[in-house]
C-alpha cells in the first residue's frame, strides 16, 4: 500500500506537503533561536549548549539533537525527491510548452524549482560554515556559536549568500504553505483568504527574522 501511495501523484504531493510543513516548523523554531543573539553572547551560547542537552538525563548528550537532524534529513530528501519526480511527470505529460503562459502565476510560483535548488545549496554551505567550520572565514571556534555567527556576517560574501537564501526561503514558504494547505484539503472558499494571509505573514516574518541577524552584525547592534 505504501508503494502504491508513493507511486501516485497524489501520494507524492502529500509527502511533499507533510515534509514541507515539518521543515516550516523547524524554520520557525530556528528563527526564534537565532534571535537570541540580540541578548548577548552568554545567552546565545547557552541556548546552543542547551540544544545538545535536551532530554537529559533520559537522553544522552546530543541524542535529541541528532534525532531532530535525522527527521529533518528525511524531510528534506522526501521533499526534494517528490518535487523532482513530480516535475518529471509534468514535463512528460506536457513535452511541448504552452503557447500562452499563465499571466496570473506569481513570481514565487514560477521560481519554486530554482528556489529549491538555491536552498539545497545554501543548506550545504550553512552546515560547512557554522557547524563544521570547513568553509568558515578563518576564525571558527568550536563551542562558540556567537563568535562564529558574527565572524561569518562580518564578510560581504557571507552576508550576500545568506540574504539571497533567506529571500528564497520567503518566496518558497509563501507558495509552499498555500500549496500544502490545498494538497491536504484545508483549502475552501471560506478559508482561502485566511490561508493566503497566513502564508504571506509566515513568509514575511521568517524572512525578516532571519535577515535581522546579518543586519544586526552589519550595523554593529550585534558585535
mmCIF file of C-alpha atoms in Angstrom, residues 26 30 34 37 44-45 48 51-52 62 65 69 122-155 157-159 161-162 166 210 213-214 217:
data_model
loop_
_atom_site.group_PDB
_atom_site.id
_atom_site.type_symbol
_atom_site.label_atom_id
_atom_site.label_comp_id
_atom_site.label_asym_id
_atom_site.label_seq_id
_atom_site.Cartn_x
_atom_site.Cartn_y
_atom_site.Cartn_z
ATOM 1 C CA UNK A 26 11.771 23.842 12.110
ATOM 2 C CA UNK A 30 15.249 28.049 14.311
ATOM 3 C CA UNK A 34 18.629 32.835 16.173
ATOM 4 C CA UNK A 37 21.815 36.570 19.570
ATOM 5 C CA UNK A 44 23.173 32.758 22.664
ATOM 6 C CA UNK A 45 25.956 30.346 23.601
ATOM 7 C CA UNK A 48 23.313 26.491 21.676
ATOM 8 C CA UNK A 51 20.116 22.244 22.345
ATOM 9 C CA UNK A 52 22.674 19.497 22.965
ATOM 10 C CA UNK A 62 23.158 15.364 21.738
ATOM 11 C CA UNK A 65 19.556 16.991 18.605
ATOM 12 C CA UNK A 69 18.589 16.181 12.471
ATOM 13 C CA UNK A 122 22.627 27.001 0.942
ATOM 14 C CA UNK A 123 21.964 24.222 3.475
ATOM 15 C CA UNK A 124 25.234 22.548 2.470
ATOM 16 C CA UNK A 125 27.149 25.829 2.704
ATOM 17 C CA UNK A 126 25.492 26.779 6.009
ATOM 18 C CA UNK A 127 26.438 23.471 7.643
ATOM 19 C CA UNK A 128 30.017 23.662 6.364
ATOM 20 C CA UNK A 129 30.249 27.247 7.588
ATOM 21 C CA UNK A 130 28.713 27.251 11.075
ATOM 22 C CA UNK A 131 28.533 23.570 12.060
ATOM 23 C CA UNK A 132 31.810 22.049 10.873
ATOM 24 C CA UNK A 133 33.713 25.274 10.159
ATOM 25 C CA UNK A 134 35.070 23.788 6.909
ATOM 26 C CA UNK A 135 34.388 26.878 4.784
ATOM 27 C CA UNK A 136 34.356 29.379 7.647
ATOM 28 C CA UNK A 137 36.333 32.566 7.163
ATOM 29 C CA UNK A 138 39.346 31.722 9.305
ATOM 30 C CA UNK A 139 38.190 32.360 12.866
ATOM 31 C CA UNK A 140 35.952 29.368 13.547
ATOM 32 C CA UNK A 141 35.916 28.318 17.215
ATOM 33 C CA UNK A 142 34.124 25.133 18.258
ATOM 34 C CA UNK A 143 31.639 25.720 21.080
ATOM 35 C CA UNK A 144 31.437 29.475 20.461
ATOM 36 C CA UNK A 145 28.471 29.960 18.096
ATOM 37 C CA UNK A 146 28.078 33.672 18.888
ATOM 38 C CA UNK A 147 31.633 34.379 17.750
ATOM 39 C CA UNK A 148 31.215 32.226 14.640
ATOM 40 C CA UNK A 149 27.979 33.917 13.585
ATOM 41 C CA UNK A 150 29.447 37.399 13.998
ATOM 42 C CA UNK A 151 32.548 36.284 12.126
ATOM 43 C CA UNK A 152 30.503 34.987 9.174
ATOM 44 C CA UNK A 153 28.379 38.105 8.857
ATOM 45 C CA UNK A 154 31.429 40.326 9.020
ATOM 46 C CA UNK A 155 32.241 39.272 5.436
ATOM 47 C CA UNK A 157 30.102 37.143 0.783
ATOM 48 C CA UNK A 158 28.719 35.608 3.980
ATOM 49 C CA UNK A 159 26.020 38.285 4.058
ATOM 50 C CA UNK A 161 24.852 34.214 0.391
ATOM 51 C CA UNK A 162 22.661 34.347 3.487
ATOM 52 C CA UNK A 166 16.576 33.944 3.047
ATOM 53 C CA UNK A 210 16.366 35.563 9.667
ATOM 54 C CA UNK A 213 20.843 38.696 12.380
ATOM 55 C CA UNK A 214 23.152 39.693 9.482
ATOM 56 C CA UNK A 217 26.000 42.413 12.692
#
